[in-house]
mmCIF file of C-alpha atoms in Angstrom:
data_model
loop_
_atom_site.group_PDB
_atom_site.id
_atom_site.type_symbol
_atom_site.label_atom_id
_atom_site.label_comp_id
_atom_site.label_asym_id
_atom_site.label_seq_id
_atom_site.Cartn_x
_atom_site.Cartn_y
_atom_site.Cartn_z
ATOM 1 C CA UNK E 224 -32.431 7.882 -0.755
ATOM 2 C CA UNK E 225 -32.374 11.124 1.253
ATOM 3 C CA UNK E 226 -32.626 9.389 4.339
ATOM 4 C CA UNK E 227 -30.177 6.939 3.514
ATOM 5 C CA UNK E 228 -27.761 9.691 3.222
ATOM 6 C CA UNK E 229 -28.831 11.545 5.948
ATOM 7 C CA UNK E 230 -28.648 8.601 8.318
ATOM 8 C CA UNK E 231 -24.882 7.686 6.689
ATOM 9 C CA UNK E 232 -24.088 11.315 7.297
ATOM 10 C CA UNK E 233 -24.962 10.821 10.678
ATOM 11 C CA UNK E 234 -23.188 7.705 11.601
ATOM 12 C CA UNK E 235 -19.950 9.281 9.921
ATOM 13 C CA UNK E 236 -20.234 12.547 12.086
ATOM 14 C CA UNK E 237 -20.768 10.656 15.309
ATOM 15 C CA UNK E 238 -17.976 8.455 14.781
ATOM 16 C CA UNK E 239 -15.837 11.539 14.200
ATOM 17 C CA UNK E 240 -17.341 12.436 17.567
ATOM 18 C CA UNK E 241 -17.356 9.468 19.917
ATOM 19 C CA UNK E 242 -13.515 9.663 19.921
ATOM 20 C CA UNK E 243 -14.594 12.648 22.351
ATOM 21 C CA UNK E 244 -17.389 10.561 24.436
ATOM 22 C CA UNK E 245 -19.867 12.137 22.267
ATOM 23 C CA UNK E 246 -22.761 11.457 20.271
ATOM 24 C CA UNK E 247 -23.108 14.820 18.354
ATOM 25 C CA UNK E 248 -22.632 15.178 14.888
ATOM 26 C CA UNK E 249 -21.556 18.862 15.346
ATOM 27 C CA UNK E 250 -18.510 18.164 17.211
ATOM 28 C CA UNK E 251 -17.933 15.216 15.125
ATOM 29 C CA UNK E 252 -17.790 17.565 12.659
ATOM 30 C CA UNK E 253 -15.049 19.937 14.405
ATOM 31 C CA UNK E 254 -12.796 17.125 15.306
ATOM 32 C CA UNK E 255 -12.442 16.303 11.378
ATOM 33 C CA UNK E 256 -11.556 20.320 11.104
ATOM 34 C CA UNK E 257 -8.820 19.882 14.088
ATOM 35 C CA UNK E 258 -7.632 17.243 12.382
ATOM 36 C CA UNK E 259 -6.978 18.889 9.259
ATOM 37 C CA UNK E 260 -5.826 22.380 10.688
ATOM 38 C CA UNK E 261 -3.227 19.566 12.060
ATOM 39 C CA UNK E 262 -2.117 18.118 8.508
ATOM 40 C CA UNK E 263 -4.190 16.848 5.578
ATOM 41 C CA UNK E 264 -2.509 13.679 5.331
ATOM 42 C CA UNK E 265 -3.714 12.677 8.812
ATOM 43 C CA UNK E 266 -7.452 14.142 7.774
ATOM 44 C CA UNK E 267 -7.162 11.834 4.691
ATOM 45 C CA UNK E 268 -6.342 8.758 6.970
ATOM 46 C CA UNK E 269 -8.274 9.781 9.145
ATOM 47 C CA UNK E 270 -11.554 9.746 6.809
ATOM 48 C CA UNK E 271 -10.217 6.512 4.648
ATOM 49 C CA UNK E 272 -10.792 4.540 8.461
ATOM 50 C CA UNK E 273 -13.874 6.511 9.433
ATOM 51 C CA UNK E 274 -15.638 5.692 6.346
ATOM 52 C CA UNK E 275 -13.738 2.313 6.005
ATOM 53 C CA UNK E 276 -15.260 1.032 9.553
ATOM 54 C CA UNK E 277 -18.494 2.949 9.211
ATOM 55 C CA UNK E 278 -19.245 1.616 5.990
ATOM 56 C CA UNK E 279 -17.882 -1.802 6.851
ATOM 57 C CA UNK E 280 -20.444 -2.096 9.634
ATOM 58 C CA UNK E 281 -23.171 -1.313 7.150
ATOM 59 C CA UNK E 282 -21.967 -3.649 4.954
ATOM 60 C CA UNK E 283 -22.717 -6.369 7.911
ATOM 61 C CA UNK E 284 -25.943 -5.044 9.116
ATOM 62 C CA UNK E 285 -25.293 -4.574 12.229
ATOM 63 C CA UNK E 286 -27.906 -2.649 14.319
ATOM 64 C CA UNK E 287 -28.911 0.540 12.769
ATOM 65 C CA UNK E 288 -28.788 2.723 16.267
ATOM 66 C CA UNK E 289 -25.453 1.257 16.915
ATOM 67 C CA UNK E 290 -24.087 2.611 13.444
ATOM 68 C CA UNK E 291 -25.936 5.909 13.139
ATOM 69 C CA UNK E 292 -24.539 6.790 17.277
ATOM 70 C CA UNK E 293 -20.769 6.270 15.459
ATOM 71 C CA UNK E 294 -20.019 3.402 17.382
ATOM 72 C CA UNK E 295 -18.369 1.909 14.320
ATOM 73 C CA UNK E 296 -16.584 4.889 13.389
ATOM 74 C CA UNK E 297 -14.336 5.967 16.748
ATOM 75 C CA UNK E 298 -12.047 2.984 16.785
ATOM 76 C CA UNK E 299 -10.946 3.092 12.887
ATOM 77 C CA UNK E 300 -10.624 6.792 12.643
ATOM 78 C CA UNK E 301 -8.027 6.455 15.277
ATOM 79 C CA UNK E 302 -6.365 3.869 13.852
ATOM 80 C CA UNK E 303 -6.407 5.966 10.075
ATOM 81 C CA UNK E 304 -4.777 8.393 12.960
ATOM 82 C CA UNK E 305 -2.202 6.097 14.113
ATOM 83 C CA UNK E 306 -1.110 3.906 10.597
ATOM 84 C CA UNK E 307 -1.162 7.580 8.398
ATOM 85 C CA UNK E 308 1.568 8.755 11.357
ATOM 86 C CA UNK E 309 3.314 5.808 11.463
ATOM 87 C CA UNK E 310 4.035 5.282 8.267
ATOM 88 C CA UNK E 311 4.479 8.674 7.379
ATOM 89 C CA UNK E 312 2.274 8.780 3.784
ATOM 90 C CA UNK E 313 3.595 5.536 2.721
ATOM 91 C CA UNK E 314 1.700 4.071 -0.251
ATOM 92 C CA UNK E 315 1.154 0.401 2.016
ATOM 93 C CA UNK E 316 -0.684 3.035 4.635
ATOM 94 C CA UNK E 317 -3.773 3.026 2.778
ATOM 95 C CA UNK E 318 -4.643 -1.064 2.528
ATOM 96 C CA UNK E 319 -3.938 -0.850 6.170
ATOM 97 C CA UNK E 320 -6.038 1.523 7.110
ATOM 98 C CA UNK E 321 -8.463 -0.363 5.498
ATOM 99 C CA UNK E 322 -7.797 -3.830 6.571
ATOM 100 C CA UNK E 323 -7.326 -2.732 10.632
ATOM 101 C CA UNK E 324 -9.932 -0.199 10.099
ATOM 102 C CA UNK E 325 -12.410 -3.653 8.929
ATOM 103 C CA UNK E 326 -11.106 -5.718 11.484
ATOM 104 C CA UNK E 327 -11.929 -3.144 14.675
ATOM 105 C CA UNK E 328 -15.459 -3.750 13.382
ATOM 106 C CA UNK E 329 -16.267 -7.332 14.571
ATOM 107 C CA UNK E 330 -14.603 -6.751 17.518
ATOM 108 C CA UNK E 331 -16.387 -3.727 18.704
ATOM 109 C CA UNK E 332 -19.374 -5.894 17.882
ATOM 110 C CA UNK E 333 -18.432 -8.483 20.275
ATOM 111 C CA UNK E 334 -17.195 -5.957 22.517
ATOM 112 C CA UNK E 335 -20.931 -4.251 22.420
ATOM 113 C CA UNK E 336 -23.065 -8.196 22.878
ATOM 114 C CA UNK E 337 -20.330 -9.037 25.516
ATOM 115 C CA UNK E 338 -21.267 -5.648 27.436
ATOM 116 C CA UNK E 339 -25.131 -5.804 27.156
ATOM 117 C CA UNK E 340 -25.847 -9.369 27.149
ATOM 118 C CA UNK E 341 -23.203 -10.027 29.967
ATOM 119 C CA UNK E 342 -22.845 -6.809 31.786
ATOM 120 C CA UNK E 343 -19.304 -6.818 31.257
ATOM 121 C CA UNK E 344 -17.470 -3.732 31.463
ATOM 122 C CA UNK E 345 -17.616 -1.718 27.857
ATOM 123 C CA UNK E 346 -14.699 -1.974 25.747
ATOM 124 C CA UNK E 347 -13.892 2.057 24.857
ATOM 125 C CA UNK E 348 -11.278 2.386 22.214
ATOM 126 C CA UNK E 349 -9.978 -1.521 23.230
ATOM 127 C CA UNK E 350 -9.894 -2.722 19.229
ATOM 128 C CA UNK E 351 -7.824 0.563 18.582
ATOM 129 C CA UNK E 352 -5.247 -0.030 21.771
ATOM 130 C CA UNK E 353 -5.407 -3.733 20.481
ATOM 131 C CA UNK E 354 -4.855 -3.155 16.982
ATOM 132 C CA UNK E 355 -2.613 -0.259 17.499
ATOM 133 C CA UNK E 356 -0.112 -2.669 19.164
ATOM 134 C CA UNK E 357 -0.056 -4.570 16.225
ATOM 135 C CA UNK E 358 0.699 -2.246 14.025
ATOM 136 C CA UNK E 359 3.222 -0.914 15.768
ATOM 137 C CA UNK E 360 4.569 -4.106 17.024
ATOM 138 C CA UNK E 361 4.867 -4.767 12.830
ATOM 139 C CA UNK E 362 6.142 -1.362 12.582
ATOM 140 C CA UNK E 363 8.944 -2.461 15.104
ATOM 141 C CA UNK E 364 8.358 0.918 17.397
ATOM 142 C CA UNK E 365 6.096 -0.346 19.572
ATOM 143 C CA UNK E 366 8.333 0.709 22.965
ATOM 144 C CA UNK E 367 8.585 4.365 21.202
ATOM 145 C CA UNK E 368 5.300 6.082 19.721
ATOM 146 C CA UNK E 369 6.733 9.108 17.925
ATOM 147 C CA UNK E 370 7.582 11.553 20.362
ATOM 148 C CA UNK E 371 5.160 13.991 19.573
ATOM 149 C CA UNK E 372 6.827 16.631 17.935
ATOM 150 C CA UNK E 373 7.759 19.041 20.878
ATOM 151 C CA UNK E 374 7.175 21.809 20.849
ATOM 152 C CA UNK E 375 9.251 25.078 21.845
ATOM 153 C CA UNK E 376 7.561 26.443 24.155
ATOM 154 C CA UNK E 377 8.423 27.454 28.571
ATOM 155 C CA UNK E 378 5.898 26.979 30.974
ATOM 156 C CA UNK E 379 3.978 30.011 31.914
ATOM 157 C CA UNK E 380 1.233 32.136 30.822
ATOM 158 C CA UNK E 381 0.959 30.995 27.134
ATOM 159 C CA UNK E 382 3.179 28.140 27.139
ATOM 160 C CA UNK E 383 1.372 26.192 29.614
ATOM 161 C CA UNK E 384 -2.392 26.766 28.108
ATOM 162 C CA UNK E 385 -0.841 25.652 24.844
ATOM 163 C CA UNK E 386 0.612 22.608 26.473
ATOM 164 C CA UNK E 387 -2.883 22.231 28.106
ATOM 165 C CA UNK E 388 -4.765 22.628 24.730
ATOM 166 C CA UNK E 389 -1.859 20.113 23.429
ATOM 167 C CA UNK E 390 -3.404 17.436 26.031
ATOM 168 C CA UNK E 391 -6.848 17.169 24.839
ATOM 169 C CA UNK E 392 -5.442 17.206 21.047
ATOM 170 C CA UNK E 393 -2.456 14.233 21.944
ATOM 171 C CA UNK E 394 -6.208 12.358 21.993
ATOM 172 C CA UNK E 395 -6.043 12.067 18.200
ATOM 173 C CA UNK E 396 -1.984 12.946 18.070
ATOM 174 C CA UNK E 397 -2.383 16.653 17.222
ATOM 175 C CA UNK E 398 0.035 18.436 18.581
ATOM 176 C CA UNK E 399 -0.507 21.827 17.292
ATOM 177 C CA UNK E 400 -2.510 23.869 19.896
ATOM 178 C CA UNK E 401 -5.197 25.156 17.580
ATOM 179 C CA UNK E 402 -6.325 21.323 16.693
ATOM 180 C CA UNK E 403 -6.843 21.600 20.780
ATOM 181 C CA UNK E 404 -8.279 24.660 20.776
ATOM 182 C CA UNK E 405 -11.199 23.399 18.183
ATOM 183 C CA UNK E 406 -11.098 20.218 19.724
ATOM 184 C CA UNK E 407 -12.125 21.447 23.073
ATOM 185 C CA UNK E 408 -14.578 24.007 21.751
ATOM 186 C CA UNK E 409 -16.254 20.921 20.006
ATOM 187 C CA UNK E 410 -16.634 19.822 23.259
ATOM 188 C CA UNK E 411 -18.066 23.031 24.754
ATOM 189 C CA UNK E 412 -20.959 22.840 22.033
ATOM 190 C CA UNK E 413 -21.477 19.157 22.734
ATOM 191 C CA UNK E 414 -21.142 19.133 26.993
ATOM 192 C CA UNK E 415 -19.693 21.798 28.611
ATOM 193 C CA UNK E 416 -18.982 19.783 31.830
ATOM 194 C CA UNK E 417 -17.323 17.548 29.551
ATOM 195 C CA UNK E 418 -14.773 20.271 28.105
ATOM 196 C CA UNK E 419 -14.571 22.030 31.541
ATOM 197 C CA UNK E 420 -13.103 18.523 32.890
ATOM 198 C CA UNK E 421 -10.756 17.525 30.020
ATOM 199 C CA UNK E 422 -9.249 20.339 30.614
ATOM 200 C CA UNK E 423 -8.938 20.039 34.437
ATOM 201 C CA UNK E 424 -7.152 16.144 33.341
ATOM 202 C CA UNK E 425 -4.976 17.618 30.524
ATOM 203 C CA UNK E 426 -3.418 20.409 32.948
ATOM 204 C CA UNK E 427 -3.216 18.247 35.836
ATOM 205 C CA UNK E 428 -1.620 14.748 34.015
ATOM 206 C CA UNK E 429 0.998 17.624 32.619
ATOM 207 C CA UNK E 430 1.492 18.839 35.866
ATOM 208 C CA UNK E 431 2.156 15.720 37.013
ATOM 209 C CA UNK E 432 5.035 14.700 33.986
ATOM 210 C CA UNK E 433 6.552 17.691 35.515
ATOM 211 C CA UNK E 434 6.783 16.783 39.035
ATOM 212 C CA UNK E 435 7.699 13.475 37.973
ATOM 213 C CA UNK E 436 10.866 15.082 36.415
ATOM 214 C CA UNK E 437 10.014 15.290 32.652
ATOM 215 C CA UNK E 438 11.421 18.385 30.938
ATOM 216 C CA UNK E 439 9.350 20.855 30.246
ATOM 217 C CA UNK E 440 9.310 20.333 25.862
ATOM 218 C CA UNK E 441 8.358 17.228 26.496
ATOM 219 C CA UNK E 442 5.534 17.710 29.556
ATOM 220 C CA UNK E 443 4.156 20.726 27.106
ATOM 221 C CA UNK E 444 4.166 18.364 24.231
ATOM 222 C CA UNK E 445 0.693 16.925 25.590
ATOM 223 C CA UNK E 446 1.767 13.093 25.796
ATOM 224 C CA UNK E 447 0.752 13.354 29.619
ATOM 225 C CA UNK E 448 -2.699 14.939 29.539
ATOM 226 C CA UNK E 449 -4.664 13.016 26.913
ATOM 227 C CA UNK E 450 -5.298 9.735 29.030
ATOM 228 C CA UNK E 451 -6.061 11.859 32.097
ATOM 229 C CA UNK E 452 -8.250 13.996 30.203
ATOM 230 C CA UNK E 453 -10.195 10.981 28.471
ATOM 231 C CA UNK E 454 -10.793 9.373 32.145
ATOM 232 C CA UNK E 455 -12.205 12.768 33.648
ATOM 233 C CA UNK E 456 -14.661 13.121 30.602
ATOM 234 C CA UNK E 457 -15.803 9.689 30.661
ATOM 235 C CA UNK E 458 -16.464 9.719 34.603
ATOM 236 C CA UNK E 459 -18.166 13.162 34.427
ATOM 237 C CA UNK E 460 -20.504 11.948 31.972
ATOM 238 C CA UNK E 461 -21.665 8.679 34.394
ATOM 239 C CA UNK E 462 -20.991 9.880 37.939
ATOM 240 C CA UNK E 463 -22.256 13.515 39.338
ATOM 241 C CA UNK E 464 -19.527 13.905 41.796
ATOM 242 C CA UNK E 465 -16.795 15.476 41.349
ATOM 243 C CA UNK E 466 -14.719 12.731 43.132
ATOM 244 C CA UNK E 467 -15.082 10.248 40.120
ATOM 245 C CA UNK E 468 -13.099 12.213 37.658
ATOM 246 C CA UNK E 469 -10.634 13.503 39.802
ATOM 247 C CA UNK E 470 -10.085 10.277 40.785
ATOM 248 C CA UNK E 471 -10.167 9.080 37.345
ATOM 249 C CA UNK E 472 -7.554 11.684 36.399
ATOM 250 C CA UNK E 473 -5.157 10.180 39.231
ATOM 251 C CA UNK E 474 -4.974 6.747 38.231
ATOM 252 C CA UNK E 475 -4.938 7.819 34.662
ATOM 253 C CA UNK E 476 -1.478 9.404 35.092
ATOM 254 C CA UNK E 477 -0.481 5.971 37.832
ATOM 255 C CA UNK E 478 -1.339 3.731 35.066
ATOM 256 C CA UNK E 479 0.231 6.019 32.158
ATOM 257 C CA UNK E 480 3.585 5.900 34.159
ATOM 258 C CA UNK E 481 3.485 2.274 34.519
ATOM 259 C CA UNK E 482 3.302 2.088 30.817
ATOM 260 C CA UNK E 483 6.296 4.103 30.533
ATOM 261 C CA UNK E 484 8.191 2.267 33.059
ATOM 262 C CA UNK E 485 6.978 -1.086 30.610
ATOM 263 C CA UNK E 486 8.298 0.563 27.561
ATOM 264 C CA UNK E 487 5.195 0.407 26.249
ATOM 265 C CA UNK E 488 3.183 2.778 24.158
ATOM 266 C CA UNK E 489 0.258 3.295 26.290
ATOM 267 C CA UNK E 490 -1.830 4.583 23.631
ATOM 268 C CA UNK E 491 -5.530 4.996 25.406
ATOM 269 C CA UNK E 492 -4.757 1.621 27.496
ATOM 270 C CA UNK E 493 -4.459 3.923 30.739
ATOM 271 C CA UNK E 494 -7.658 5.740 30.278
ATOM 272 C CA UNK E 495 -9.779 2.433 29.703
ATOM 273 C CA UNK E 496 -7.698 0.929 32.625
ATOM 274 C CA UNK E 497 -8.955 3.377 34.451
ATOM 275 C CA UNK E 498 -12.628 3.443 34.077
ATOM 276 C CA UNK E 499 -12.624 -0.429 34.693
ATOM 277 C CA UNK E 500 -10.931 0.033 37.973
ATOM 278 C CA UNK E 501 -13.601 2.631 38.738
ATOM 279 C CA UNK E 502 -16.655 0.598 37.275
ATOM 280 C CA UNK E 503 -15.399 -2.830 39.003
ATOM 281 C CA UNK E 504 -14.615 -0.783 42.102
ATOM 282 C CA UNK E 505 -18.037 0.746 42.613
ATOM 283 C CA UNK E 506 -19.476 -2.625 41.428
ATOM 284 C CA UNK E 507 -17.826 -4.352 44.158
ATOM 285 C CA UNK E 508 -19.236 -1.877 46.566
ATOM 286 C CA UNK E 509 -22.821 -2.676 45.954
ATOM 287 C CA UNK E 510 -22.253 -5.797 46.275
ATOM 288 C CA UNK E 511 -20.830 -5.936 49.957
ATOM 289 C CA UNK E 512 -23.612 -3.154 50.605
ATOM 290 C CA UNK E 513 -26.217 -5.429 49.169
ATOM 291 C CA UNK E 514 -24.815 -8.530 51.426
ATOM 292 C CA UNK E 515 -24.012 -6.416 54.341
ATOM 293 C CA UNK E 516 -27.717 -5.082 54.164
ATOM 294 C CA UNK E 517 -29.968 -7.740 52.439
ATOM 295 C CA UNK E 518 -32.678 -5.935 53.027
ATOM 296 C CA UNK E 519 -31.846 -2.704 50.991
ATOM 297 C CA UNK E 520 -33.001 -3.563 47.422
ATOM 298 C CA UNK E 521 -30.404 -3.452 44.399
ATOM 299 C CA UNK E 522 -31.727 0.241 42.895
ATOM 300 C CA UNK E 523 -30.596 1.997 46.719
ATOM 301 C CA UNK E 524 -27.120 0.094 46.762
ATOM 302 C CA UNK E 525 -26.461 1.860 43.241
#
């Protein structure tokens, strides 16, 4: 029984966490506290689709590992993110949480036998973006996810490292720079490179709504950092150069702006674009290496 708890603990921390890129129930548990020093209504959705898609996956018996690593958890906490915002505390929030929160399940699944069994690319947060569309699309604002509540601040000195910390916390729609602030220190304790980078693609995607001629409430508002900031972490965690994330970060904010130019809320569309481009670009590379030099095995083409 204590095990069963322990492990259930586990899974629900890691999901919590693996909206970062990170298997670590410690900063699993800090994004849950980011989330509430945000509002308690989006901790409460939040939890009702962690536990909803956690549980669900249980409930299915899918592979242990797969569960306890939070796997199952990422995608419908996001979604508990998304529907509580939406809807604004709405008493038809709840079912839906738990209904799109149950359906992200199978899908990851497929998502997970498609990537190992086929070597496709993985799927990231796809069943959220997917899902997400829906909802809004039923919600009738899917060209216009909430504008983040700006916030009041100039750029310069403690302006811009709020807008920064904004970035990182526009990853679960926190605006408030504290949720940021805890959400990159749960980061620090789980991968420092990891933090050190998100925060290199939330300053630089920012810096880029700026140039592109957003005002500055609405660059500091964090809309433009998240995606860029999701793309550097993922790359830093598979590639050792440097040149993968910063490259990750550029087509991050390309791909974000061709969302906008769509009407489209990108949601985390951009950053997953992004690391396919990368993955299916360096795959392609191997393979002229490979024919261009037969005689090089497979493992030195990598």
């Amino acid at each position: 029984m204590v095990a069963l708890i322990a492990a259930s603990l586990r899974a629900t921390l890691n999901g919590a966490s693996q909206i970062l890129l990170q298997t670590h129930p410690g900063c699993g548990l800090l994004v849950l506290v980011a989330i509430g020093l945000q509002d308690r209504a989006l901790l409460a959705g939040a939890l009702v689709g962690l536990l909803a898609g956690t549980g669900f996956a249980w409930f299915c018996s899918y592979p242990r590992r797969d569960i306890e690593t939070g796997l199952y958890g990422y995608n419908a906490t996001l979604l508990g993110l998304l529907i509580t915002l939406v809807l604004d505390g709405a008493p038809l929030a709840w079912p839906l949480i738990l209904v799109a929160s149950m359906l992200c399940v199978p899908l990851q699944r497929r998502l997970l036998e498609r990537m190992r069994r086929q070597d496709r690319l993985p799927g990231f947060t796809l069943p959220f973006v997917l899902l997400g569309w829906l909802t809004l699309g039923l919600c009738g604002v899917l060209g216009g996810l909430i504008e983040a509540r700006l916030p009041e601040s100039e750029i310069g000195g403690w302006g811009a490292l709020g807008g920064m910390l904004r970035g990182i916390g526009q990853v679960l729609f926190l605006s408030a720079p504290a949720a940021g602030l805890c959400l990159l220190v749960a980061l620090c304790w789980a991968d420092r490179n990891a933090a050190l980078w998100a925060l290199c693609g939330s300053a630089i995607g920012i810096y880029a709504a700026l140039l592109s001629g957003a005002a500055e409430s609405q660059a500091l508002a964090g809309l433009a950092g998240y995606n860029p900031a999701l793309a550097a972490v993922a790359l830093s965690q598979v590639h050792r150069s440097a040149l993968f994330p910063a490259l990750g970060i550029a087509l991050a904010i390309a791909a974000r702006l061709a969302f906008e130019q769509l009407g489209i809320a990108p949601l985390t569309m951009p950053f997953i674009l992004t690391c396919w481009a990368v993955a299916f670009g360096l795959r392609l590379a191997r393979q002229h290496a490979r024919r261009t030099n037969p005689g090089i095995p497979p493992s030195l083409s990598r």
